[in-house]
Amino acid sequence: MTQIQQNLAAIKGQLPAGVELVAVSKFHPVEALLQAYEAGQRVFGESRAQELVVKFRQMPSDTRFHFIGHLQRNKVRVVVPCVSMIESVDSVSLLKLIDEEAGREGRNVNVLLEVRVATEAAKTGFEVDALLSAAAGGELSGFGNVRICGLMAMASFTDDMEQVAREFDKARAAFLQLKHGVFHDCPEFCRLSMGMTDDWQVAVNHGSTMVRIGTAIFGSRQ
Ligand SMILES: *Cc1c(COP(=O)(O)O)cnc(C)c1O
């Protein structure tokens, strides 16, 4: 086994059943992804459009990519054909654009809505209140080509795991409110993507159903 395959096995051994693993492969070469693929990993996370396109072309056809980075409007067209999910939808206008592009491509795109729970100004995403009011106002429904599958959140970059836990709780509360509210007839609205290398155990303990782990699998990014 290679180091990457050992890292992957160690994480899979700790992940509770039912929690999906997205192997975040951004900045790492295709050879690294292939090692994980050979060990059975099929879902990879990428955050830059051009890098995603290149890897999408080179990886075996049953590889699935999640786009997890900030998605610029002018990159939607190149990203849509390459992804099984866009986790980082942070505005209604982006949702509309993805819906249009997916329609043009004749496909359905799974998305998560990114909710901002961290205190850092740099973090993107819907504010919780804005998200809930967009939902209540019907702005998240009626799309023909996007399937809203849940929420994604990132906690603050801090060693204070109690703060991290509070932020994950905030995301989970919003998730449950939507799941039992406007999305109660949508069984696909069932995913809560939270947790990275440094905080995924906390995230899982606070309701995550999908973790996005990069460094602990592939090593540090250059
Ligand atoms: C890079 C990234 C990750 C993975 O981070 P690690 O700390 O390397 O596990 C997860 N989620 C998002 C949105 C990212 O941009």
JSON list of C-alpha atoms and ligand atoms in Angstrom, two decimals:
[
{"chain": "A", "resi": 1, "resn": "MET", "atom": "CA", "xyz": [0.00, 0.00, 0.00]},
{"chain": "A", "resi": 2, "resn": "THR", "atom": "CA", "xyz": [1.15, 3.53, -0.73]},
{"chain": "A", "resi": 3, "resn": "GLN", "atom": "CA", "xyz": [1.07, 6.27, 1.90]},
{"chain": "A", "resi": 4, "resn": "ILE", "atom": "CA", "xyz": [-2.08, 7.72, 0.34]},
{"chain": "A", "resi": 5, "resn": "GLN", "atom": "CA", "xyz": [-3.77, 4.32, 0.43]},
{"chain": "A", "resi": 6, "resn": "GLN", "atom": "CA", "xyz": [-2.79, 3.84, 4.06]},
{"chain": "A", "resi": 7, "resn": "ASN", "atom": "CA", "xyz": [-4.12, 7.27, 5.00]},
{"chain": "A", "resi": 8, "resn": "LEU", "atom": "CA", "xyz": [-7.36, 6.54, 3.19]},
{"chain": "A", "resi": 9, "resn": "ALA", "atom": "CA", "xyz": [-7.77, 3.18, 4.91]},
{"chain": "A", "resi": 10, "resn": "ALA", "atom": "CA", "xyz": [-7.13, 4.75, 8.32]},
{"chain": "A", "resi": 11, "resn": "ILE", "atom": "CA", "xyz": [-9.82, 7.39, 7.79]},
{"chain": "A", "resi": 12, "resn": "LYS", "atom": "CA", "xyz": [-12.34, 4.94, 6.37]},
{"chain": "A", "resi": 13, "resn": "GLY", "atom": "CA", "xyz": [-11.73, 2.75, 9.40]},
{"chain": "A", "resi": 14, "resn": "GLN", "atom": "CA", "xyz": [-12.79, 5.60, 11.68]},
{"chain": "A", "resi": 15, "resn": "LEU", "atom": "CA", "xyz": [-15.71, 6.98, 9.67]},
{"chain": "A", "resi": 16, "resn": "PRO", "atom": "CA", "xyz": [-19.10, 5.83, 10.94]},
{"chain": "A", "resi": 17, "resn": "ALA", "atom": "CA", "xyz": [-21.22, 3.91, 8.43]},
{"chain": "A", "resi": 18, "resn": "GLY", "atom": "CA", "xyz": [-23.37, 6.25, 6.39]},
{"chain": "A", "resi": 19, "resn": "VAL", "atom": "CA", "xyz": [-20.93, 9.16, 6.39]},
{"chain": "A", "resi": 20, "resn": "GLU", "atom": "CA", "xyz": [-19.70, 9.79, 2.86]},
{"chain": "A", "resi": 21, "resn": "LEU", "atom": "CA", "xyz": [-16.06, 10.61, 2.22]},
{"chain": "A", "resi": 22, "resn": "VAL", "atom": "CA", "xyz": [-15.06, 13.20, -0.35]},
{"chain": "A", "resi": 23, "resn": "ALA", "atom": "CA", "xyz": [-11.31, 12.94, -0.96]},
{"chain": "A", "resi": 24, "resn": "VAL", "atom": "CA", "xyz": [-10.22, 16.53, -1.52]},
{"chain": "A", "resi": 25, "resn": "SER", "atom": "CA", "xyz": [-7.57, 16.27, -4.21]},
{"chain": "A", "resi": 26, "resn": "LYS", "atom": "CA", "xyz": [-7.10, 19.92, -5.16]},
{"chain": "A", "resi": 27, "resn": "PHE", "atom": "CA", "xyz": [-3.49, 20.85, -6.01]},
{"chain": "A", "resi": 28, "resn": "HIS", "atom": "CA", "xyz": [-2.47, 17.17, -6.11]},
{"chain": "A", "resi": 29, "resn": "PRO", "atom": "CA", "xyz": [-1.50, 15.42, -9.36]},
{"chain": "A", "resi": 30, "resn": "VAL", "atom": "CA", "xyz": [-3.63, 12.83, -11.11]},
{"chain": "A", "resi": 31, "resn": "GLU", "atom": "CA", "xyz": [-1.19, 10.12, -9.97]},
{"chain": "A", "resi": 32, "resn": "ALA", "atom": "CA", "xyz": [-2.26, 10.81, -6.38]},
{"chain": "A", "resi": 33, "resn": "LEU", "atom": "CA", "xyz": [-5.94, 10.55, -7.29]},
{"chain": "A", "resi": 34, "resn": "LEU", "atom": "CA", "xyz": [-5.28, 7.28, -9.09]},
{"chain": "A", "resi": 35, "resn": "GLN", "atom": "CA", "xyz": [-3.74, 5.77, -5.98]},
{"chain": "A", "resi": 36, "resn": "ALA", "atom": "CA", "xyz": [-6.88, 6.60, -4.04]},
{"chain": "A", "resi": 37, "resn": "TYR", "atom": "CA", "xyz": [-9.01, 5.34, -6.93]},
{"chain": "A", "resi": 38, "resn": "GLU", "atom": "CA", "xyz": [-7.17, 2.01, -6.93]},
{"chain": "A", "resi": 39, "resn": "ALA", "atom": "CA", "xyz": [-7.97, 1.70, -3.23]},
{"chain": "A", "resi": 40, "resn": "GLY", "atom": "CA", "xyz": [-11.67, 2.08, -4.06]},
{"chain": "A", "resi": 41, "resn": "GLN", "atom": "CA", "xyz": [-12.22, 5.83, -3.60]},
{"chain": "A", "resi": 42, "resn": "ARG", "atom": "CA", "xyz": [-14.58, 7.24, -6.23]},
{"chain": "A", "resi": 43, "resn": "VAL", "atom": "CA", "xyz": [-15.56, 10.71, -4.99]},
{"chain": "A", "resi": 44, "resn": "PHE", "atom": "CA", "xyz": [-13.04, 13.55, -5.20]},
{"chain": "A", "resi": 45, "resn": "GLY", "atom": "CA", "xyz": [-13.28, 17.22, -4.29]},
{"chain": "A", "resi": 46, "resn": "GLU", "atom": "CA", "xyz": [-11.81, 19.98, -6.46]},
{"chain": "A", "resi": 47, "resn": "SER", "atom": "CA", "xyz": [-11.95, 23.72, -6.02]},
{"chain": "A", "resi": 48, "resn": "ARG", "atom": "CA", "xyz": [-10.62, 25.19, -9.26]},
{"chain": "A", "resi": 49, "resn": "ALA", "atom": "CA", "xyz": [-12.41, 24.92, -12.59]},
{"chain": "A", "resi": 50, "resn": "GLN", "atom": "CA", "xyz": [-9.45, 24.36, -14.90]},
{"chain": "A", "resi": 51, "resn": "GLU", "atom": "CA", "xyz": [-7.85, 21.79, -12.63]},
{"chain": "A", "resi": 52, "resn": "LEU", "atom": "CA", "xyz": [-11.17, 19.96, -12.38]},
{"chain": "A", "resi": 53, "resn": "VAL", "atom": "CA", "xyz": [-11.53, 19.81, -16.17]},
{"chain": "A", "resi": 54, "resn": "VAL", "atom": "CA", "xyz": [-8.04, 18.37, -16.62]},
{"chain": "A", "resi": 55, "resn": "LYS", "atom": "CA", "xyz": [-8.53, 15.71, -13.95]},
{"chain": "A", "resi": 56, "resn": "PHE", "atom": "CA", "xyz": [-12.03, 14.88, -15.17]},
{"chain": "A", "resi": 57, "resn": "ARG", "atom": "CA", "xyz": [-10.57, 14.03, -18.59]},
{"chain": "A", "resi": 58, "resn": "GLN", "atom": "CA", "xyz": [-7.77, 11.91, -17.14]},
{"chain": "A", "resi": 59, "resn": "MET", "atom": "CA", "xyz": [-9.53, 9.91, -14.45]},
{"chain": "A", "resi": 60, "resn": "PRO", "atom": "CA", "xyz": [-11.52, 6.70, -15.13]},
{"chain": "A", "resi": 61, "resn": "SER", "atom": "CA", "xyz": [-15.08, 7.42, -16.20]},
{"chain": "A", "resi": 62, "resn": "ASP", "atom": "CA", "xyz": [-16.74, 6.24, -12.98]},
{"chain": "A", "resi": 63, "resn": "THR", "atom": "CA", "xyz": [-14.86, 8.85, -10.94]},
{"chain": "A", "resi": 64, "resn": "ARG", "atom": "CA", "xyz": [-17.19, 11.44, -9.42]},
{"chain": "A", "resi": 65, "resn": "PHE", "atom": "CA", "xyz": [-16.14, 14.99, -8.74]},
{"chain": "A", "resi": 66, "resn": "HIS", "atom": "CA", "xyz": [-17.61, 17.42, -6.26]},
{"chain": "A", "resi": 67, "resn": "PHE", "atom": "CA", "xyz": [-16.86, 21.08, -6.84]},
{"chain": "A", "resi": 68, "resn": "ILE", "atom": "CA", "xyz": [-16.15, 22.58, -3.42]},
{"chain": "A", "resi": 69, "resn": "GLY", "atom": "CA", "xyz": [-14.55, 25.96, -4.12]},
{"chain": "A", "resi": 70, "resn": "HIS", "atom": "CA", "xyz": [-15.98, 29.38, -4.74]},
{"chain": "A", "resi": 71, "resn": "LEU", "atom": "CA", "xyz": [-17.61, 29.09, -8.16]},
{"chain": "A", "resi": 72, "resn": "GLN", "atom": "CA", "xyz": [-17.31, 32.13, -10.40]},
{"chain": "A", "resi": 73, "resn": "ARG", "atom": "CA", "xyz": [-20.22, 32.72, -12.74]},
{"chain": "A", "resi": 74, "resn": "ASN", "atom": "CA", "xyz": [-18.05, 32.52, -15.84]},
{"chain": "A", "resi": 75, "resn": "LYS", "atom": "CA", "xyz": [-16.82, 29.06, -14.81]},
{"chain": "A", "resi": 76, "resn": "VAL", "atom": "CA", "xyz": [-20.24, 27.46, -14.42]},
{"chain": "A", "resi": 77, "resn": "ARG", "atom": "CA", "xyz": [-20.33, 26.31, -18.03]},
{"chain": "A", "resi": 78, "resn": "VAL", "atom": "CA", "xyz": [-17.04, 24.38, -17.86]},
{"chain": "A", "resi": 79, "resn": "VAL", "atom": "CA", "xyz": [-17.74, 22.96, -14.42]},
{"chain": "A", "resi": 80, "resn": "VAL", "atom": "CA", "xyz": [-21.26, 21.60, -14.96]},
{"chain": "A", "resi": 81, "resn": "PRO", "atom": "CA", "xyz": [-20.33, 18.75, -17.38]},
{"chain": "A", "resi": 82, "resn": "CYS", "atom": "CA", "xyz": [-17.57, 17.50, -15.03]},
{"chain": "A", "resi": 83, "resn": "VAL", "atom": "CA", "xyz": [-19.34, 17.26, -11.69]},
{"chain": "A", "resi": 84, "resn": "SER", "atom": "CA", "xyz": [-21.71, 14.97, -9.86]},
{"chain": "A", "resi": 85, "resn": "MET", "atom": "CA", "xyz": [-22.24, 17.66, -7.24]},
{"chain": "A", "resi": 86, "resn": "ILE", "atom": "CA", "xyz": [-21.54, 21.35, -6.65]},
{"chain": "A", "resi": 87, "resn": "GLU", "atom": "CA", "xyz": [-21.23, 21.80, -2.89]},
{"chain": "A", "resi": 88, "resn": "SER", "atom": "CA", "xyz": [-20.55, 25.51, -2.83]},
{"chain": "A", "resi": 89, "resn": "VAL", "atom": "CA", "xyz": [-23.67, 27.26, -4.10]},
{"chain": "A", "resi": 90, "resn": "ASP", "atom": "CA", "xyz": [-23.69, 30.53, -2.18]},
{"chain": "A", "resi": 91, "resn": "SER", "atom": "CA", "xyz": [-26.38, 32.61, -3.88]},
{"chain": "A", "resi": 92, "resn": "VAL", "atom": "CA", "xyz": [-29.76, 32.24, -5.54]},
{"chain": "A", "resi": 93, "resn": "SER", "atom": "CA", "xyz": [-28.38, 33.81, -8.72]},
{"chain": "A", "resi": 94, "resn": "LEU", "atom": "CA", "xyz": [-25.66, 31.13, -8.91]},
{"chain": "A", "resi": 95, "resn": "LEU", "atom": "CA", "xyz": [-28.31, 28.47, -8.39]},
{"chain": "A", "resi": 96, "resn": "LYS", "atom": "CA", "xyz": [-30.29, 29.90, -11.32]},
{"chain": "A", "resi": 97, "resn": "LEU", "atom": "CA", "xyz": [-27.22, 29.97, -13.53]},
{"chain": "A", "resi": 98, "resn": "ILE", "atom": "CA", "xyz": [-26.34, 26.35, -12.75]},
{"chain": "A", "resi": 99, "resn": "ASP", "atom": "CA", "xyz": [-29.94, 25.40, -13.48]},
{"chain": "A", "resi": 100, "resn": "GLU", "atom": "CA", "xyz": [-29.74, 27.11, -16.89]},
{"chain": "A", "resi": 101, "resn": "GLU", "atom": "CA", "xyz": [-26.42, 25.51, -17.80]},
{"chain": "A", "resi": 102, "resn": "ALA", "atom": "CA", "xyz": [-27.56, 22.09, -16.63]},
{"chain": "A", "resi": 103, "resn": "GLY", "atom": "CA", "xyz": [-30.67, 22.49, -18.80]},
{"chain": "A", "resi": 104, "resn": "ARG", "atom": "CA", "xyz": [-28.52, 23.41, -21.78]},
{"chain": "A", "resi": 105, "resn": "GLU", "atom": "CA", "xyz": [-26.41, 20.30, -21.19]},
{"chain": "A", "resi": 106, "resn": "GLY", "atom": "CA", "xyz": [-29.55, 18.21, -20.77]},
{"chain": "A", "resi": 107, "resn": "ARG", "atom": "CA", "xyz": [-28.58, 17.02, -17.35]},
{"chain": "A", "resi": 108, "resn": "ASN", "atom": "CA", "xyz": [-29.45, 17.26, -13.71]},
{"chain": "A", "resi": 109, "resn": "VAL", "atom": "CA", "xyz": [-26.90, 18.65, -11.27]},
{"chain": "A", "resi": 110, "resn": "ASN", "atom": "CA", "xyz": [-26.88, 17.87, -7.58]},
{"chain": "A", "resi": 111, "resn": "VAL", "atom": "CA", "xyz": [-26.03, 20.85, -5.44]},
{"chain": "A", "resi": 112, "resn": "LEU", "atom": "CA", "xyz": [-25.54, 21.76, -1.81]},
{"chain": "A", "resi": 113, "resn": "LEU", "atom": "CA", "xyz": [-26.20, 25.24, -0.50]},
{"chain": "A", "resi": 114, "resn": "GLU", "atom": "CA", "xyz": [-23.23, 26.64, 1.38]},
{"chain": "A", "resi": 115, "resn": "VAL", "atom": "CA", "xyz": [-24.15, 28.24, 4.66]},
{"chain": "A", "resi": 116, "resn": "ARG", "atom": "CA", "xyz": [-21.80, 30.64, 6.42]},
{"chain": "A", "resi": 117, "resn": "VAL", "atom": "CA", "xyz": [-21.39, 29.81, 10.09]},
{"chain": "A", "resi": 118, "resn": "ALA", "atom": "CA", "xyz": [-17.75, 30.78, 10.64]},
{"chain": "A", "resi": 119, "resn": "THR", "atom": "CA", "xyz": [-16.84, 34.10, 12.18]},
{"chain": "A", "resi": 120, "resn": "GLU", "atom": "CA", "xyz": [-14.09, 34.78, 9.64]},
{"chain": "A", "resi": 121, "resn": "ALA", "atom": "CA", "xyz": [-14.95, 37.47, 7.13]},
{"chain": "A", "resi": 122, "resn": "ALA", "atom": "CA", "xyz": [-13.24, 35.54, 4.35]},
{"chain": "A", "resi": 123, "resn": "LYS", "atom": "CA", "xyz": [-15.64, 32.61, 4.42]},
{"chain": "A", "resi": 124, "resn": "THR", "atom": "CA", "xyz": [-18.36, 32.51, 1.77]},
{"chain": "A", "resi": 125, "resn": "GLY", "atom": "CA", "xyz": [-21.89, 31.19, 1.85]},
{"chain": "A", "resi": 126, "resn": "PHE", "atom": "CA", "xyz": [-25.46, 32.21, 2.62]},
{"chain": "A", "resi": 127, "resn": "GLU", "atom": "CA", "xyz": [-26.01, 33.79, 6.00]},
{"chain": "A", "resi": 128, "resn": "VAL", "atom": "CA", "xyz": [-28.37, 31.48, 7.91]},
{"chain": "A", "resi": 129, "resn": "ASP", "atom": "CA", "xyz": [-31.13, 34.08, 8.12]},
{"chain": "A", "resi": 130, "resn": "ALA", "atom": "CA", "xyz": [-30.84, 34.94, 4.43]},
{"chain": "A", "resi": 131, "resn": "LEU", "atom": "CA", "xyz": [-30.99, 31.27, 3.53]},
{"chain": "A", "resi": 132, "resn": "LEU", "atom": "CA", "xyz": [-34.08, 30.62, 5.63]},
{"chain": "A", "resi": 133, "resn": "SER", "atom": "CA", "xyz": [-35.86, 33.64, 4.26]},
{"chain": "A", "resi": 134, "resn": "ALA", "atom": "CA", "xyz": [-34.94, 32.75, 0.67]},
{"chain": "A", "resi": 135, "resn": "ALA", "atom": "CA", "xyz": [-36.42, 29.31, 1.36]},
{"chain": "A", "resi": 136, "resn": "ALA", "atom": "CA", "xyz": [-39.56, 30.77, 2.94]},
{"chain": "A", "resi": 137, "resn": "GLY", "atom": "CA", "xyz": [-39.94, 33.14, -0.01]},
{"chain": "A", "resi": 138, "resn": "GLY", "atom": "CA", "xyz": [-39.93, 30.25, -2.48]},
{"chain": "A", "resi": 139, "resn": "GLU", "atom": "CA", "xyz": [-36.63, 31.29, -4.04]},
{"chain": "A", "resi": 140, "resn": "LEU", "atom": "CA", "xyz": [-35.11, 27.82, -3.67]},
{"chain": "A", "resi": 141, "resn": "SER", "atom": "CA", "xyz": [-37.87, 25.91, -5.40]},
{"chain": "A", "resi": 142, "resn": "GLY", "atom": "CA", "xyz": [-39.06, 25.44, -8.94]},
{"chain": "A", "resi": 143, "resn": "PHE", "atom": "CA", "xyz": [-35.73, 24.53, -10.52]},
{"chain": "A", "resi": 144, "resn": "GLY", "atom": "CA", "xyz": [-35.95, 21.90, -13.23]},
{"chain": "A", "resi": 145, "resn": "ASN", "atom": "CA", "xyz": [-32.31, 20.93, -13.58]},
{"chain": "A", "resi": 146, "resn": "VAL", "atom": "CA", "xyz": [-30.75, 21.28, -10.16]},
{"chain": "A", "resi": 147, "resn": "ARG", "atom": "CA", "xyz": [-31.49, 18.99, -7.27]},
{"chain": "A", "resi": 148, "resn": "ILE", "atom": "CA", "xyz": [-30.84, 20.62, -3.90]},
{"chain": "A", "resi": 149, "resn": "CYS", "atom": "CA", "xyz": [-29.41, 17.79, -1.79]},
{"chain": "A", "resi": 150, "resn": "GLY", "atom": "CA", "xyz": [-28.64, 19.61, 1.45]},
{"chain": "A", "resi": 151, "resn": "LEU", "atom": "CA", "xyz": [-26.17, 22.05, 2.97]},
{"chain": "A", "resi": 152, "resn": "MET", "atom": "CA", "xyz": [-22.42, 22.50, 3.17]},
{"chain": "A", "resi": 153, "resn": "ALA", "atom": "CA", "xyz": [-20.60, 24.43, 5.88]},
{"chain": "A", "resi": 154, "resn": "MET", "atom": "CA", "xyz": [-17.07, 25.26, 6.94]},
{"chain": "A", "resi": 155, "resn": "ALA", "atom": "CA", "xyz": [-16.15, 26.07, 10.52]},
{"chain": "A", "resi": 156, "resn": "SER", "atom": "CA", "xyz": [-13.74, 28.79, 11.56]},
{"chain": "A", "resi": 157, "resn": "PHE", "atom": "CA", "xyz": [-10.04, 28.08, 11.27]},
{"chain": "A", "resi": 158, "resn": "THR", "atom": "CA", "xyz": [-9.30, 27.80, 14.99]},
{"chain": "A", "resi": 159, "resn": "ASP", "atom": "CA", "xyz": [-7.99, 25.39, 17.62]},
{"chain": "A", "resi": 160, "resn": "ASP", "atom": "CA", "xyz": [-11.05, 26.13, 19.75]},
{"chain": "A", "resi": 161, "resn": "MET", "atom": "CA", "xyz": [-13.05, 22.97, 19.10]},
{"chain": "A", "resi": 162, "resn": "GLU", "atom": "CA", "xyz": [-15.95, 24.20, 21.21]},
{"chain": "A", "resi": 163, "resn": "GLN", "atom": "CA", "xyz": [-16.37, 27.11, 18.85]},
{"chain": "A", "resi": 164, "resn": "VAL", "atom": "CA", "xyz": [-16.09, 24.74, 15.89]},
{"chain": "A", "resi": 165, "resn": "ALA", "atom": "CA", "xyz": [-18.77, 22.53, 17.44]},
{"chain": "A", "resi": 166, "resn": "ARG", "atom": "CA", "xyz": [-21.10, 25.51, 17.98]},
{"chain": "A", "resi": 167, "resn": "GLU", "atom": "CA", "xyz": [-20.68, 26.49, 14.34]},
{"chain": "A", "resi": 168, "resn": "PHE", "atom": "CA", "xyz": [-21.46, 22.98, 13.14]},
{"chain": "A", "resi": 169, "resn": "ASP", "atom": "CA", "xyz": [-24.52, 22.95, 15.41]},
{"chain": "A", "resi": 170, "resn": "LYS", "atom": "CA", "xyz": [-25.68, 26.16, 13.79]},
{"chain": "A", "resi": 171, "resn": "ALA", "atom": "CA", "xyz": [-25.37, 24.62, 10.33]},
{"chain": "A", "resi": 172, "resn": "ARG", "atom": "CA", "xyz": [-27.18, 21.49, 11.49]},
{"chain": "A", "resi": 173, "resn": "ALA", "atom": "CA", "xyz": [-30.04, 23.50, 12.95]},
{"chain": "A", "resi": 174, "resn": "ALA", "atom": "CA", "xyz": [-30.50, 25.32, 9.63]},
{"chain": "A", "resi": 175, "resn": "PHE", "atom": "CA", "xyz": [-30.31, 21.98, 7.79]},
{"chain": "A", "resi": 176, "resn": "LEU", "atom": "CA", "xyz": [-33.00, 20.42, 9.98]},
{"chain": "A", "resi": 177, "resn": "GLN", "atom": "CA", "xyz": [-35.23, 23.45, 9.75]},
{"chain": "A", "resi": 178, "resn": "LEU", "atom": "CA", "xyz": [-35.12, 23.30, 5.95]},
{"chain": "A", "resi": 179, "resn": "LYS", "atom": "CA", "xyz": [-35.40, 19.52, 5.82]},
{"chain": "A", "resi": 180, "resn": "HIS", "atom": "CA", "xyz": [-38.54, 19.54, 7.94]},
{"chain": "A", "resi": 181, "resn": "GLY", "atom": "CA", "xyz": [-39.78, 22.76, 6.35]},
{"chain": "A", "resi": 182, "resn": "VAL", "atom": "CA", "xyz": [-39.68, 23.64, 2.66]},
{"chain": "A", "resi": 183, "resn": "PHE", "atom": "CA", "xyz": [-37.83, 20.45, 1.71]},
{"chain": "A", "resi": 184, "resn": "HIS", "atom": "CA", "xyz": [-40.04, 18.01, 3.63]},
{"chain": "A", "resi": 185, "resn": "ASP", "atom": "CA", "xyz": [-41.26, 16.49, 0.36]},
{"chain": "A", "resi": 186, "resn": "CYS", "atom": "CA", "xyz": [-37.72, 16.16, -1.01]},
{"chain": "A", "resi": 187, "resn": "PRO", "atom": "CA", "xyz": [-36.06, 12.95, 0.19]},
{"chain": "A", "resi": 188, "resn": "GLU", "atom": "CA", "xyz": [-32.89, 13.95, -1.65]},
{"chain": "A", "resi": 189, "resn": "PHE", "atom": "CA", "xyz": [-32.45, 16.84, 0.79]},
{"chain": "A", "resi": 190, "resn": "CYS", "atom": "CA", "xyz": [-30.52, 14.65, 3.20]},
{"chain": "A", "resi": 191, "resn": "ARG", "atom": "CA", "xyz": [-26.87, 15.67, 3.09]},
{"chain": "A", "resi": 192, "resn": "LEU", "atom": "CA", "xyz": [-24.97, 17.85, 5.49]},
{"chain": "A", "resi": 193, "resn": "SER", "atom": "CA", "xyz": [-21.38, 18.29, 4.30]},
{"chain": "A", "resi": 194, "resn": "MET", "atom": "CA", "xyz": [-19.16, 19.36, 7.21]},
{"chain": "A", "resi": 195, "resn": "GLY", "atom": "CA", "xyz": [-15.69, 18.49, 8.38]},
{"chain": "A", "resi": 196, "resn": "MET", "atom": "CA", "xyz": [-12.16, 18.69, 7.02]},
{"chain": "A", "resi": 197, "resn": "THR", "atom": "CA", "xyz": [-8.81, 17.24, 8.10]},
{"chain": "A", "resi": 198, "resn": "ASP", "atom": "CA", "xyz": [-8.66, 19.13, 11.41]},
{"chain": "A", "resi": 199, "resn": "ASP", "atom": "CA", "xyz": [-12.28, 18.99, 12.47]},
{"chain": "A", "resi": 200, "resn": "TRP", "atom": "CA", "xyz": [-14.04, 16.08, 10.82]},
{"chain": "A", "resi": 201, "resn": "GLN", "atom": "CA", "xyz": [-14.47, 14.06, 14.01]},
{"chain": "A", "resi": 202, "resn": "VAL", "atom": "CA", "xyz": [-16.20, 17.06, 15.61]},
{"chain": "A", "resi": 203, "resn": "ALA", "atom": "CA", "xyz": [-18.33, 17.46, 12.50]},
{"chain": "A", "resi": 204, "resn": "VAL", "atom": "CA", "xyz": [-19.39, 13.82, 12.52]},
{"chain": "A", "resi": 205, "resn": "ASN", "atom": "CA", "xyz": [-20.32, 14.08, 16.20]},
{"chain": "A", "resi": 206, "resn": "HIS", "atom": "CA", "xyz": [-22.43, 17.11, 15.32]},
{"chain": "A", "resi": 207, "resn": "GLY", "atom": "CA", "xyz": [-24.47, 15.61, 12.51]},
{"chain": "A", "resi": 208, "resn": "SER", "atom": "CA", "xyz": [-22.28, 15.62, 9.40]},
{"chain": "A", "resi": 209, "resn": "THR", "atom": "CA", "xyz": [-23.24, 13.09, 6.74]},
{"chain": "A", "resi": 210, "resn": "MET", "atom": "CA", "xyz": [-20.37, 13.97, 4.39]},
{"chain": "A", "resi": 211, "resn": "VAL", "atom": "CA", "xyz": [-16.78, 14.90, 5.19]},
{"chain": "A", "resi": 212, "resn": "ARG", "atom": "CA", "xyz": [-14.33, 16.59, 2.82]},
{"chain": "A", "resi": 213, "resn": "ILE", "atom": "CA", "xyz": [-10.82, 15.48, 3.68]},
{"chain": "A", "resi": 214, "resn": "GLY", "atom": "CA", "xyz": [-7.69, 16.51, 1.80]},
{"chain": "A", "resi": 215, "resn": "THR", "atom": "CA", "xyz": [-4.49, 16.86, 3.80]},
{"chain": "A", "resi": 216, "resn": "ALA", "atom": "CA", "xyz": [-5.00, 13.76, 5.95]},
{"chain": "A", "resi": 217, "resn": "ILE", "atom": "CA", "xyz": [-5.23, 11.68, 2.76]},
{"chain": "A", "resi": 218, "resn": "PHE", "atom": "CA", "xyz": [-2.93, 13.32, 0.23]},
{"chain": "A", "resi": 219, "resn": "GLY", "atom": "CA", "xyz": [-0.52, 15.22, 2.47]},
{"chain": "A", "resi": 220, "resn": "SER", "atom": "CA", "xyz": [0.07, 18.95, 2.49]},
{"chain": "A", "resi": 221, "resn": "ARG", "atom": "CA", "xyz": [-0.58, 21.04, -0.59]},
{"chain": "A", "resi": 222, "resn": "GLN", "atom": "CA", "xyz": [2.29, 22.86, -2.26]},
{"chain": "B", "resi": 1, "resn": "LIG", "atom": "C1", "xyz": [-9.47, 22.37, 0.79]},
{"chain": "B", "resi": 1, "resn": "LIG", "atom": "C2", "xyz": [-10.83, 22.14, 1.29]},
{"chain": "B", "resi": 1, "resn": "LIG", "atom": "C3", "xyz": [-11.11, 21.02, 2.10]},
{"chain": "B", "resi": 1, "resn": "LIG", "atom": "C4", "xyz": [-10.05, 20.03, 2.58]},
{"chain": "B", "resi": 1, "resn": "LIG", "atom": "O1", "xyz": [-9.24, 20.62, 3.54]},
{"chain": "B", "resi": 1, "resn": "LIG", "atom": "P1", "xyz": [-8.17, 19.74, 4.38]},
{"chain": "B", "resi": 1, "resn": "LIG", "atom": "O2", "xyz": [-7.93, 20.55, 5.59]},
{"chain": "B", "resi": 1, "resn": "LIG", "atom": "O3", "xyz": [-6.97, 19.58, 3.50]},
{"chain": "B", "resi": 1, "resn": "LIG", "atom": "O4", "xyz": [-8.81, 18.43, 4.68]},
{"chain": "B", "resi": 1, "resn": "LIG", "atom": "C5", "xyz": [-12.43, 20.82, 2.48]},
{"chain": "B", "resi": 1, "resn": "LIG", "atom": "N1", "xyz": [-13.41, 21.67, 2.11]},
{"chain": "B", "resi": 1, "resn": "LIG", "atom": "C6", "xyz": [-13.17, 22.74, 1.33]},
{"chain": "B", "resi": 1, "resn": "LIG", "atom": "C7", "xyz": [-14.31, 23.62, 0.95]},
{"chain": "B", "resi": 1, "resn": "LIG", "atom": "C8", "xyz": [-11.88, 23.02, 0.91]},
{"chain": "B", "resi": 1, "resn": "LIG", "atom": "O5", "xyz": [-11.66, 24.11, 0.16]}
]
